Structure formats: structure tokens, C-alpha cells
Coordinates of C-alpha atoms in Angstrom, one line a residue:
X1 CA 53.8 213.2 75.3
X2 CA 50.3 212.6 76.7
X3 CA 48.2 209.6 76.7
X4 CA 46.0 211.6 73.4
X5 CA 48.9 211.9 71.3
X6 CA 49.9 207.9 72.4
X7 CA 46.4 207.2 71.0
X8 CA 46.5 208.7 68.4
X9 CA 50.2 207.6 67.0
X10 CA 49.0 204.4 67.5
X11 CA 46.0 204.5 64.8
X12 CA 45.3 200.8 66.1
X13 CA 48.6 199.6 65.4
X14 CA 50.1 196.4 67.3
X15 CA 52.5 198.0 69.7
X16 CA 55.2 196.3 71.8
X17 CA 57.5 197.6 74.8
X18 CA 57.6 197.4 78.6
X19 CA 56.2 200.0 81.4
X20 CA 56.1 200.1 85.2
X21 CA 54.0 198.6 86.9
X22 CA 52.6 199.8 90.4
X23 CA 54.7 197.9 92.5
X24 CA 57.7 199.3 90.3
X25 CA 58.5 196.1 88.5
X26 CA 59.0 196.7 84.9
X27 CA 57.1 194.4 82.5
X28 CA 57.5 193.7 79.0
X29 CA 54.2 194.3 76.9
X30 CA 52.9 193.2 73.3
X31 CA 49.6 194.4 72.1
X32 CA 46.9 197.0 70.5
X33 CA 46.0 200.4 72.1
X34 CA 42.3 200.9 72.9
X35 CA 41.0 204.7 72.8
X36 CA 39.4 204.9 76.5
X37 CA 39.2 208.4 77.5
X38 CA 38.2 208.2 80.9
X39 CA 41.6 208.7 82.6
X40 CA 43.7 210.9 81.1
X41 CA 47.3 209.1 82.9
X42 CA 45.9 205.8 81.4
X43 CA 46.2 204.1 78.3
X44 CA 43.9 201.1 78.0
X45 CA 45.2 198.2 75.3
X46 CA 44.7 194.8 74.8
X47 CA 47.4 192.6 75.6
X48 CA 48.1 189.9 73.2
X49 CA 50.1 187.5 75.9
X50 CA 47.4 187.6 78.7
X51 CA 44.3 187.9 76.0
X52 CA 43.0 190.5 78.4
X53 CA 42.2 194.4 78.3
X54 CA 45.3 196.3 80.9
X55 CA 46.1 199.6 81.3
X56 CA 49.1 201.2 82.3
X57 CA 49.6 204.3 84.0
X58 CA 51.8 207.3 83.2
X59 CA 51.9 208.3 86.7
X60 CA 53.9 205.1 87.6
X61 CA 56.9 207.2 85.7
X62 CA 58.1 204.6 83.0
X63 CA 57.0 203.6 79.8
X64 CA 59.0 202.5 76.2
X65 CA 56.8 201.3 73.2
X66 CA 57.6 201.0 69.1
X67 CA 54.9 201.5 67.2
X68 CA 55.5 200.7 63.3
X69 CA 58.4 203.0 63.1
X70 CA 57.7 205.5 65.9
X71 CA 60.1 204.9 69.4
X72 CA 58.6 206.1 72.4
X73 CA 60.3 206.7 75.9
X74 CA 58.4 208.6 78.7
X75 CA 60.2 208.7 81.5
X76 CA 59.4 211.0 84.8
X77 CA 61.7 210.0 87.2

């Protein structure tokens, strides 16, 4: 699944999961998906626990998130 189809599953839906980070800890998430096409390996949301924009990179090989109904697990490792 790419970071377009994450977008666009999401239709501004609250999201929650947990991804890895960069220094390969895993980290649990809660918030809303932002459509920010300027990296393509990126999705760009708003974190409702740190009240703050993050991103989190597909390249990092982990992510899970539920979105209303959908499940989503990418995992390149």
C-alpha cells in the first residue's frame, strides 16, 4: 500500500496504531492524517497526544493503523 492510498483511506478520519520510529523503537500513535505530498515514503498527521504535526516514514519498515473499520499492516522487513 503506498502513502496515496493511506491518504486517501483515511478521508480525514482519526486514526490510531503504532509505527517505527528511526531509531527502531516502536511507538504507539493516535491522530488525523494530513495530505502532504512532498515525500512520497511519508505520511504527515497530526498527533493528538503531542498536539504537534509528525510524520512517519515507510522506509523505517513498520507501520499498523485502524482507520474506522479498515486494518492496516505494512511491514517490509
Amino acid at each position: 500500500m503506498t502513502v496515496d492510498q493511506i491518504i486517501k483511506l483515511s478521508q480525514g478520519k482519526f486514526f490510531s496504531g503504532e509505527f517505527k520510529k528511526s531509531d527502531q523503537t516502536i511507538r504507539k500513535v493516535w491522530g488525523k492524517i494530513e495530505n502532504d505530498n512532498r515525500h512520497k515514503q511519508t505520511i504527515t498527521f497530526f498527533d493528538m497526544r503531542k498536539k504537534d504535526y509528525r510524520r512517519i516514514s515507510l522506509k523505517n519498515g513498520y507501520l499498523k493503523m485502524k482507520i474506522g473499520n479498515w486494518e492496516i499492516t505494512y511491514d517490509n522487513q
